Coordinates of C-alpha atoms and ligand atoms in Angstrom, one line a residue:
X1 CA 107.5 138.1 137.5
X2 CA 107.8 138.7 133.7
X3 CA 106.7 136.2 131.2
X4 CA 107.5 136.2 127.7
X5 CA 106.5 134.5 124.3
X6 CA 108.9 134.2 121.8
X7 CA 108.4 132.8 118.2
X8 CA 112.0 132.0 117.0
X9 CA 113.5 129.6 114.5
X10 CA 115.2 127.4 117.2
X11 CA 116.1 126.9 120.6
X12 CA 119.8 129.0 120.2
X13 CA 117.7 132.0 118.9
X14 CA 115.4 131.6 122.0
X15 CA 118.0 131.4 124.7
X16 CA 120.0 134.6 122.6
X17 CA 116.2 136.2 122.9
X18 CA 115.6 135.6 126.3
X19 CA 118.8 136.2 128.1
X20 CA 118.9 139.8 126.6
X21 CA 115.3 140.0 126.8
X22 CA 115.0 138.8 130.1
X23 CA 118.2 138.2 131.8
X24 CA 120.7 134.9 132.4
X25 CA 118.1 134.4 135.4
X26 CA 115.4 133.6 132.8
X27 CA 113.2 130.4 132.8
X28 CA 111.9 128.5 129.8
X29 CA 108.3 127.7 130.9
X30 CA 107.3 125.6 127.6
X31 CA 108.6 125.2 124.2
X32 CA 105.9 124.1 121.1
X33 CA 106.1 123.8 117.4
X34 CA 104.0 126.1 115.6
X35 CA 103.3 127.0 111.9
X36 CA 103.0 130.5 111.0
X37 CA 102.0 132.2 108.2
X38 CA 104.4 134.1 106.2
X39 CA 104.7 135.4 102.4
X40 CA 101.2 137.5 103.1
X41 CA 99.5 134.8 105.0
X42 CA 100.0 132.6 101.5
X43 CA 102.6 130.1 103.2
X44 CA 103.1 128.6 106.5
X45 CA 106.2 127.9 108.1
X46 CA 107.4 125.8 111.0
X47 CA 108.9 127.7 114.3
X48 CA 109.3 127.3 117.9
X49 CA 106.9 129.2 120.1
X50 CA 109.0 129.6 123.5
X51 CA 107.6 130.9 126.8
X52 CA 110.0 131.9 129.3
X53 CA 109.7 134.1 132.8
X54 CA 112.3 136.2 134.9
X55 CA 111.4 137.3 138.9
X56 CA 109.6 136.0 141.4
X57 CA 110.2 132.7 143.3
X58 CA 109.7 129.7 140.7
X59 CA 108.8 126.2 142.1
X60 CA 109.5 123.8 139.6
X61 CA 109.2 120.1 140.2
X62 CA 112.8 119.2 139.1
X63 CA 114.8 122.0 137.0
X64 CA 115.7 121.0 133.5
X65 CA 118.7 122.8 132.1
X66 CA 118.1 123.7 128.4
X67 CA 120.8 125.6 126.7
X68 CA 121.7 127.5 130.0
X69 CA 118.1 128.2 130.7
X70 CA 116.2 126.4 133.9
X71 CA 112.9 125.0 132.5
X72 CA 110.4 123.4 134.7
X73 CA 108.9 119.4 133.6
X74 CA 106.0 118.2 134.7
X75 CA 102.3 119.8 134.5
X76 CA 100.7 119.5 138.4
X77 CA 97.4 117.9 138.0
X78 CA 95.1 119.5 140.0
X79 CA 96.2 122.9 139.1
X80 CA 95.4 122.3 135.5
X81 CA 92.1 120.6 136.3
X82 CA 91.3 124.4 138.0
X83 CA 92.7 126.7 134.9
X84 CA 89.6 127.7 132.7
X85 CA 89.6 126.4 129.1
X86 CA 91.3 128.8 126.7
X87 CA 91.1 127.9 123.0
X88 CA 94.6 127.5 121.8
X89 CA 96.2 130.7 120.0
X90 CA 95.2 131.6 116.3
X91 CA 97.8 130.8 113.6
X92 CA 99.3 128.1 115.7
X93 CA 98.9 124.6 114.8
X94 CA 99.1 121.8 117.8
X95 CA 102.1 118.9 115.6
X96 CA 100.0 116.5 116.3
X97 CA 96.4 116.2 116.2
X98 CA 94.7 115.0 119.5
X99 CA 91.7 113.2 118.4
X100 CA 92.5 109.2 118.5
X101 CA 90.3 108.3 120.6
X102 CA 88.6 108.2 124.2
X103 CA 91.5 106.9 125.7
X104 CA 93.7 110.0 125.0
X105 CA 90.8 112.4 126.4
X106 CA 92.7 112.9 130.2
X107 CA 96.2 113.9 128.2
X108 CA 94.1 115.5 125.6
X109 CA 92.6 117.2 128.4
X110 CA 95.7 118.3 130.2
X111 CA 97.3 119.7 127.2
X112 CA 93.8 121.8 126.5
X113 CA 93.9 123.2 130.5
X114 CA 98.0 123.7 129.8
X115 CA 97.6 125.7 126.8
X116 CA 94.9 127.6 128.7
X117 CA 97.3 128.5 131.2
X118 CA 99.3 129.9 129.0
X119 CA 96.9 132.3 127.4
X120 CA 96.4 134.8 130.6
X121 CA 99.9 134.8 132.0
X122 CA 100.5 136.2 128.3
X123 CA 97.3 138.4 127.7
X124 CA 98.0 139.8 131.4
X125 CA 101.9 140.8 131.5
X126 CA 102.8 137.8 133.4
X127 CA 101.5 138.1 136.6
X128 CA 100.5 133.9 136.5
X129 CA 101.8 131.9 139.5
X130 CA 104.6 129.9 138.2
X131 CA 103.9 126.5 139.0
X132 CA 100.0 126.9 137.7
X133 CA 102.1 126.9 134.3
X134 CA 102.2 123.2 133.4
X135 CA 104.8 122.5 130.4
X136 CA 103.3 122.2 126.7
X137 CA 106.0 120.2 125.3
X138 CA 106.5 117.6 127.7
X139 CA 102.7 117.1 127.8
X140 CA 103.1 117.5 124.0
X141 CA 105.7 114.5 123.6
X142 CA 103.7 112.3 125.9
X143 CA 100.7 112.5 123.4
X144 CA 102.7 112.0 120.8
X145 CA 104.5 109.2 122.2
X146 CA 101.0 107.6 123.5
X147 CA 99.7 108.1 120.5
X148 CA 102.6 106.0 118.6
X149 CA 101.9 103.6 120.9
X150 CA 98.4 103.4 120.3
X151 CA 98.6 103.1 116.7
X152 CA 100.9 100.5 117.1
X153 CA 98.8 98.8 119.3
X154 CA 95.6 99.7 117.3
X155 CA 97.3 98.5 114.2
X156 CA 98.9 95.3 115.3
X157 CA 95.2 94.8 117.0
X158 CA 93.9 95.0 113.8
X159 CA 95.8 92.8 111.5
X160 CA 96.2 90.4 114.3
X161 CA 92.3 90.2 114.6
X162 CA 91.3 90.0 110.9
X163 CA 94.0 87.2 110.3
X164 CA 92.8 85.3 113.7
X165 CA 89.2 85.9 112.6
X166 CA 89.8 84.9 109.4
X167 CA 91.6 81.5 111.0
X168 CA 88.7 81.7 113.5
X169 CA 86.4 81.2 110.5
X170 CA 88.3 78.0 108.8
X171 CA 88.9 76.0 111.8
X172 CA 84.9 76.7 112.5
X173 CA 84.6 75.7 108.6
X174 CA 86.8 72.5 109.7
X175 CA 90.1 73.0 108.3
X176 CA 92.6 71.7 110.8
X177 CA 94.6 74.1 113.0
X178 CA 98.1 75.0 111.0
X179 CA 96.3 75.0 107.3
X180 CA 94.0 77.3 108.8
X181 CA 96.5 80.1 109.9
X182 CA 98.4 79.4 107.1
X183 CA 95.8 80.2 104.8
X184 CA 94.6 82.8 106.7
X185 CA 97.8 84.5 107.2
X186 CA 98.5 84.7 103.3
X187 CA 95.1 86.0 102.9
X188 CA 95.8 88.8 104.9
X189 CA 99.4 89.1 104.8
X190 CA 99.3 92.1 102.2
X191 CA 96.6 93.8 103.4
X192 CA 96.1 93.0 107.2
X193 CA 93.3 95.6 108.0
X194 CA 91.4 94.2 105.3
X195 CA 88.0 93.9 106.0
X196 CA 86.4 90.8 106.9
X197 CA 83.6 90.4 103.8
X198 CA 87.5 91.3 101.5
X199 CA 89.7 89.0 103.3
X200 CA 87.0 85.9 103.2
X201 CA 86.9 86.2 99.4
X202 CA 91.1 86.2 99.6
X203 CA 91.1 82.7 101.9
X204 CA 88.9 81.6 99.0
X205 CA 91.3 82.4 96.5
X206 CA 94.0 81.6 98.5
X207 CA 92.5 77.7 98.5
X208 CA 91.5 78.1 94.9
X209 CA 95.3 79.0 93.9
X210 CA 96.5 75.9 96.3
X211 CA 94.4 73.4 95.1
X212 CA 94.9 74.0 90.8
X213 CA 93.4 71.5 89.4
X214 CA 92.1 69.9 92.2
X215 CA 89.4 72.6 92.2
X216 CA 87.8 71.5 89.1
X217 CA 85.6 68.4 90.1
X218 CA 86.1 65.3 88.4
X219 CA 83.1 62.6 88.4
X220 CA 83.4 59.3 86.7
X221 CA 86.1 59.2 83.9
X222 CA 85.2 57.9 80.2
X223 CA 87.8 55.4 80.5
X224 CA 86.9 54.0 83.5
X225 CA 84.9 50.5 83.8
X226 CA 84.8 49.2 87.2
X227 CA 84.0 52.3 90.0
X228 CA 84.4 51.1 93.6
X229 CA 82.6 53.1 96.7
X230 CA 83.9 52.6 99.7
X231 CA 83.7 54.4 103.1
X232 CA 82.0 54.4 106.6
X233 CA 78.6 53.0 107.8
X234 CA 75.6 55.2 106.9
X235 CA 77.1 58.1 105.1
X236 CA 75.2 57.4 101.6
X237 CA 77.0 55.2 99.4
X238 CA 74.4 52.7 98.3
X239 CA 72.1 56.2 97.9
X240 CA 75.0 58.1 95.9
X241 CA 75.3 54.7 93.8
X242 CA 72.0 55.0 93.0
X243 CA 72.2 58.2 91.9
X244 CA 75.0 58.5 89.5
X245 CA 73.7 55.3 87.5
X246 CA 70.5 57.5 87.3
X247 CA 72.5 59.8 85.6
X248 CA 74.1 58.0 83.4
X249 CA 70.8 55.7 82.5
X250 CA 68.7 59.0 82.3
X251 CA 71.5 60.5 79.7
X252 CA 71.5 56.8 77.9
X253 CA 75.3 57.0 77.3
X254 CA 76.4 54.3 78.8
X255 CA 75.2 51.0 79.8
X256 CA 75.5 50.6 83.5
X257 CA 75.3 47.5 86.0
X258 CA 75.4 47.5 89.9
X259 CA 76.9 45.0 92.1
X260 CA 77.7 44.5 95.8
X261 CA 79.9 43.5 97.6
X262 CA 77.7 43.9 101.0
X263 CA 76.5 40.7 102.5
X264 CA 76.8 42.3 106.2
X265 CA 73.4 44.2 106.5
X266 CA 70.5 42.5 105.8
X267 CA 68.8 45.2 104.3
X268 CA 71.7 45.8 101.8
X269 CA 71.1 44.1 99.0
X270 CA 67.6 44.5 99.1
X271 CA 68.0 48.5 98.9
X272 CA 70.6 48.0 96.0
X273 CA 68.0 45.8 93.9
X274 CA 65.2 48.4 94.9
X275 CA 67.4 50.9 92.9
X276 CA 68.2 48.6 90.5
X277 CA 64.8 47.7 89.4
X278 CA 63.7 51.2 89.1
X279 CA 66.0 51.9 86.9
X280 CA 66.1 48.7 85.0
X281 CA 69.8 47.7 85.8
X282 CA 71.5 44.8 86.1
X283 CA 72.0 44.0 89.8
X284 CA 74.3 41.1 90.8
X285 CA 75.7 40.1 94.5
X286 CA 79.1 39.1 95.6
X287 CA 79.5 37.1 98.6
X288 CA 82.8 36.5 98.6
X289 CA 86.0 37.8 96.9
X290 CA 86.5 34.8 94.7
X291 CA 83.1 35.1 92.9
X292 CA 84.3 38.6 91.8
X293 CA 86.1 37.5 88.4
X294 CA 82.7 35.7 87.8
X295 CA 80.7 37.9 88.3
X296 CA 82.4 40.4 86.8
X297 CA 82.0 38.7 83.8
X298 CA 78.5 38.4 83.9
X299 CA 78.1 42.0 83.7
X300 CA 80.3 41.7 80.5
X301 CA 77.3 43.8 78.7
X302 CA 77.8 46.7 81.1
X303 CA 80.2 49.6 80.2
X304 CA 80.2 51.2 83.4
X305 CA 79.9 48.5 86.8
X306 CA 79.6 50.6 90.2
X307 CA 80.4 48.6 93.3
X308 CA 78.9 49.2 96.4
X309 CA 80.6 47.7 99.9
X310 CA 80.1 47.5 103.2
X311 CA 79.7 50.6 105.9
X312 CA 82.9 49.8 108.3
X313 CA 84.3 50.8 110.9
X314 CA 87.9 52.4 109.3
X315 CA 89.3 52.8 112.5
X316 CA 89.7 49.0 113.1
X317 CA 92.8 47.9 111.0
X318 CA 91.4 44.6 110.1
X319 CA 88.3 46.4 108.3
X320 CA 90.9 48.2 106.6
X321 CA 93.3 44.9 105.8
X322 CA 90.1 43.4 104.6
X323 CA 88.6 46.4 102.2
X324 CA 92.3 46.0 101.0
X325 CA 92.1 42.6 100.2
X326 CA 88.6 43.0 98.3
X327 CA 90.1 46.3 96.7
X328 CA 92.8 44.1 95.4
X329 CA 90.5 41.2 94.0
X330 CA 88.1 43.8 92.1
X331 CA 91.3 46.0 90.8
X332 CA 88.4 49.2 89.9
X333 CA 89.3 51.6 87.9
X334 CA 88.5 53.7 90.1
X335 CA 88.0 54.0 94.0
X336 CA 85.5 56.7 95.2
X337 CA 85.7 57.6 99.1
X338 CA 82.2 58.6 100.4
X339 CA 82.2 60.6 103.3
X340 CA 79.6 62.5 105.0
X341 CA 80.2 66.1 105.5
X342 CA 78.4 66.1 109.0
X343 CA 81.3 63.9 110.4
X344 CA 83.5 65.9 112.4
X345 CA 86.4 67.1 110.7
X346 CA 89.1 65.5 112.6
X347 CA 87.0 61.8 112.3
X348 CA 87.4 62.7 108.3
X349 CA 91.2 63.7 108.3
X350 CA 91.6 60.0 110.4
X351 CA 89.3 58.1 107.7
X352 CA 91.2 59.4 105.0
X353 CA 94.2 58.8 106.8
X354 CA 93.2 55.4 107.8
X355 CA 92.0 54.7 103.9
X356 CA 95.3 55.9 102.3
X357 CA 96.9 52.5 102.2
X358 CA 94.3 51.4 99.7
X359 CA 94.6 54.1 97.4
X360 CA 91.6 56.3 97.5
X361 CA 91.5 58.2 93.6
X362 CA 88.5 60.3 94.2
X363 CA 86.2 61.7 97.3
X364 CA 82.4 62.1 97.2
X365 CA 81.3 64.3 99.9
X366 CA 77.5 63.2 101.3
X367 CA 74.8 65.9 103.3
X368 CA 76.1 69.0 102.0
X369 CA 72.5 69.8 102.9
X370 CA 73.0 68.8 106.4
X371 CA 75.8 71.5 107.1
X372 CA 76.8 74.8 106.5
X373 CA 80.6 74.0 107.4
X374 CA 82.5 72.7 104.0
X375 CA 86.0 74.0 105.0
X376 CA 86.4 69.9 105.0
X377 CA 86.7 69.8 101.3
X378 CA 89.1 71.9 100.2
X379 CA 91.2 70.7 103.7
X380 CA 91.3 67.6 102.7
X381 CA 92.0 67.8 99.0
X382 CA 94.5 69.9 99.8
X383 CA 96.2 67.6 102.3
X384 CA 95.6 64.1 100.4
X385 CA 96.1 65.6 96.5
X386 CA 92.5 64.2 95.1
X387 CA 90.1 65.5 93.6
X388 CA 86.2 65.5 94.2
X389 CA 84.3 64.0 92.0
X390 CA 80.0 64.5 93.3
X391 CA 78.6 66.1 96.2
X392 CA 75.4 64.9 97.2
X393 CA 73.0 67.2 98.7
X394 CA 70.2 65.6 100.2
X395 CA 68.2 62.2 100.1
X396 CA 66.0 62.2 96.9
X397 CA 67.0 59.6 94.1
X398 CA 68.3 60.8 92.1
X399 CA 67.6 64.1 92.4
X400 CA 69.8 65.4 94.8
X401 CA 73.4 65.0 93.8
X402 CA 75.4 67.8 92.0
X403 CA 79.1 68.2 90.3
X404 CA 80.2 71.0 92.2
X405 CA 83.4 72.9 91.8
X406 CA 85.1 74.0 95.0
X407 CA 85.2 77.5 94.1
X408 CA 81.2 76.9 93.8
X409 CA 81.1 75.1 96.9
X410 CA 83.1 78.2 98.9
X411 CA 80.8 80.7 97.6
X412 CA 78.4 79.3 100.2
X413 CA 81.3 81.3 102.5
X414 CA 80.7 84.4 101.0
X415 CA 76.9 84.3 100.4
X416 CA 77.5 86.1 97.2
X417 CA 77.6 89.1 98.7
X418 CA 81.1 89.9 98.8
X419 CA 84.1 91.0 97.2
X420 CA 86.2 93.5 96.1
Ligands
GTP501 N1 70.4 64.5 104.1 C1 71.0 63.6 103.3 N2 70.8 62.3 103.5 C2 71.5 61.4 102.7 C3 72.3 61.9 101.7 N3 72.8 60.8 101.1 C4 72.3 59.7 101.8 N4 71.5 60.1 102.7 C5 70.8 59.3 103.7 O1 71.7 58.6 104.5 C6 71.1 57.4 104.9 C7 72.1 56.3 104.6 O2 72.3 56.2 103.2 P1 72.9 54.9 102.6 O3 73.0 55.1 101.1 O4 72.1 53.7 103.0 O5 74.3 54.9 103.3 P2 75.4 53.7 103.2 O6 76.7 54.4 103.2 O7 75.1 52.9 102.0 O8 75.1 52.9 104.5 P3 75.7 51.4 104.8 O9 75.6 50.6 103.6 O10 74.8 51.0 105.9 O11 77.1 51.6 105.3 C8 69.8 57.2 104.2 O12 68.8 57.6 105.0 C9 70.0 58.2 103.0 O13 68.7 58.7 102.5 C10 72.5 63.3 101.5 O14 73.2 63.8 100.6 N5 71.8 64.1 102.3
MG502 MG1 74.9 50.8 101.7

C-alpha cells in the first residue's frame, strides 16, 4: 500500500493530485486545515493537508464518497489507544486549539494518538495498516463541535449562575421573589460573566436608580407638627420616640412634647414619662380618642408633638379599623411605620400591606444592629413608594439611632470592598 500527503488549496486540487498520483482506486484517509508559511517563512497561509492511500485491502468502517474518492469515518478506539504519541508535524497548526478543559482530554486524546498515526505511515513509505489510520478531520469536527457546545454550555452556565447568585443573594437579603430576579437580571443583563464582588455593586445601583428620591432619607419635616408612630408590638417605637425628641431637645431647635395614645400595657406610659422626664418634656396621656383635641391643645406650647400608640397585632382587621379610627381623630402630619428589621420579610411586606389603608407617609426601620439582611428596605420602598426617614441601630437612648441613606445602608452588601 502507498500513502500519500498532499498539501493542496482545496479538495478538487487533492482528488486531481491523487487520482494521477495514485490512481482512481485511491483512498482519502484524512483531510485537515493547516497554515503554512509562504513569502520566506514571513506569512502564513491556510491549505488542506490531505492523506490518501492506493493498494492493499482497506477496511473502513463505512466508505464515504468524497469527490470520487472512498474515505474511511470513524477512528477505532483501541487501535489509537495502542499508536505511540507523535507530536503533530512542524508548520502545521491544529484550527482549533484543544485545551478547554478536562472534559475534552479523551477526544483531545484521540486526535493526539490519530495524528500520531499518521506520522510513520508517512515517514515510512506507507507501509501502516489501514484501519490503524483513524480519520483527523472527523475527530477534528467532533472537537470542534464539542467544544461549541461546551462554550455554550460554559457560557450560559455562567451568566445563568452570576444572575441566580446575584438573585440568590437578594432573596437571602429579603427582597421578595420577582423583584429579586428582576433586579438581578438587569444587573447582569449587560455583562452576565460579571464577577460577583462587580455585579453586587450593579444590584446596588440598580436599586439606587429605582428608588430616586426615595433613596435620600427623609426624617421629620420642618413643617410638620403632630408625628404619629405606629406599628407592631415590641419593635421600638416608644424607644425610637424617645430618641428623636433627644435629638431635637439636644439641638434646642424645636420645642417638643410627647403623648400617648397607649393605655393597653401597663408599663407604657410609665416608660414614655421615664423618657420624658429625662429629657424635660412635656408628657401627656390619651385614654380615649375624644380627649385628643384637648389634649392636643394642652401641648399648644410644643412645636413638634410625637405620638406614641399601641404595639398590635396588624394582622387582625379590627386593630387595623381601630388605628384607623384613632389615625383619623389625631389627623398627624405625619405617620411614621416602625418596623423591626429582624421580622421576617414576608411578615413586613403583609404589615405594610395590612397598614396601607391608613396611609403610612414614612417607615422607620428598628435593630439594624440585630441583622445583617437589609434587602427589606429598599424592597419595600420600592414596592409601597415611601421613603425612610431613621434607622435605629441598637437600644441606647438616644444614642443609637442614625439618618441613613439607602445607598449607605447597601454598602453593608458590599463591605466596602468592592467595585469597579
Ligand atoms: N437591639 C435593638 N433593640 C431595640 C432597638 N430599638 C428598640 N429596641 C428594644 O426593643 C424593645 C422594645 O422597645 P419598645 O420601644 O418598648 O418597643 P415598642 O414598639 O414601643 O413596644 P410596645 O409598645 O410594647 O408595642 C426594648 O428592649 C428596646 O430596648 C434597636 O434599634 N436595636
Ligand atoms: Mg411602646
Amino acid at each position: 500500500m502507498i500513502v500519500r500527503r498532499y498539501i493542496v488549496r482545496d479538495m478538487p486540487e487533492a482528488v486531481m493530485s491523487i487520482r494521477k498520483d495514485l490512481g482512481k482506486d485511491a483512498v482519502i484517509l484524512s483531510t485537515k486545515k493547516v497554515r503554512v508559511k509562504k513569502w520566506l517563512g514571513l506569512r502564513w497561509q491556510k491549505r488542506l493537508e490531505v492523506t490518501a492511500a492506493v493498494g492493499g485491502d482497506i477496511p473502513l468502517h463505512h466508505d464515504v464518497v468524497r469527490n470520487g474518492v472512498k474515505a474511511p469515518a470513524a477512528p477505532v478506539r483501541e487501535e489509537t489507544r495502542e499508536t505511540p504519541p507523535v507530536t503533530r508535524p512542524e508548520a502545521t497548526d491544529v484550527l482549533d486549539e484543544p485545551s478547554f478543559g478536562a472534559a475534552l482530554a479523551g477526544a483531545f486524546g484521540a486526535y493526539q494518538a490519530t495524528a500520531a498515526a499518521m506520522q510513520p505511515a508517512q515517514q515510512d513509505g506507507g507501509v501502516k495498516a489501514p484501519q490503524q489510520v483513524p480519520v483527523v478531520e472527523d475527530v477534528l469536527r467532533e472537537l470542534a463541535s464539542l467544544k461549541a457546545m461546551l462554550q455554550t454550555q460554559v457560557g450560559s452556565r455562567d451568566s445563568a449562575s452570576v444572575a441566580s447568585e446575584c438573585e440568590g443573594f437578594l432573596r437571602a437579603q429579603g427582597v421578595g421573589e420577582d423583584v429579586a430576579r428582576q433586579w438581578a437580571q438587569r444587573a447582569t443583563a449587560n455583562d452576565p460573566d460579571v464577577p460577583m464582588p462587580i455585579a453586587l455593586s450593579r444590584v446596588q445601583q440598580v436599586i439606587l436608580d429605582e428608588l430616586g428620591d426615595l433613596a435620600i432619607p427623609m426624617p421629620i419635616s420642618q413643617e410638620s407638627r403632630v408625628v404619629a408612630f405606629v406599628g407592631p408590638t415590641g419593635v421600638g417605637k416608644t424607644t425610637s420616640i424617645a430618641k428623636i425628641a433627644a435629638l431635637y431637645v439636644l439641638a434646642g431647635k424645636r420645642r417638643v412634647g410627647l403623648l400617648t395614645t397607649d393605655t393597653f400595657r401597663i408599663a407604657a406610659v410609665e416608660q414614655l414619662k421615664t423618657y420624658a422626664d429625662i429629657l424635660g418634656v412635656p408628657m401627656l396621656v390619651v385614654d380615649d380618642a375624644q380627649e385628643l383635641p384637648l389634649r392636643l391643645a394642652e401641648l399648644s406650647g410644643c412645636d413638634l408633638i410625637l405620638v406614641d400608640t399601641a404595639g398590635r397585632n396588624f394582622r387582625k382587621p379590627e386593630t387595623v379599623a381601630n388605628t384607623q379610627s384613632l389615625l383619623g381623630s389625631l389627623a398627624p402630619d405625619e405617620t411614621i411605620l416602625v418596623a423591626s428589621l429582624t421580622a421576617k420579610p414576608d411578615d413586613l411586606d403583609a404589615l405594610v400591606t395590612a397598614c396601607n389603608p391608613f396611609g403610612i407617609d414614612k417607615f422607620l426601620f428598628t435593630k439594624l444592629d440585630e441583622t445583617s439582611t437589609v434587602g427589606s428596605i429598599p424592597a419595600l420602598l420600592a414596592k409601597y413608594q415611601r421613603p425612610l426617614s431613621y434607622v435605629t441601630v441598637g437600644q441606647n437612648v438616644p444614642d443609637d439611632i442614625d439618618i441613613l441613606s439607602v445607598e449607605q445602608i447597601l454598602d453593608r452588601w458590599l463591605g466596602g470592598e468592592a467595585g469597579e
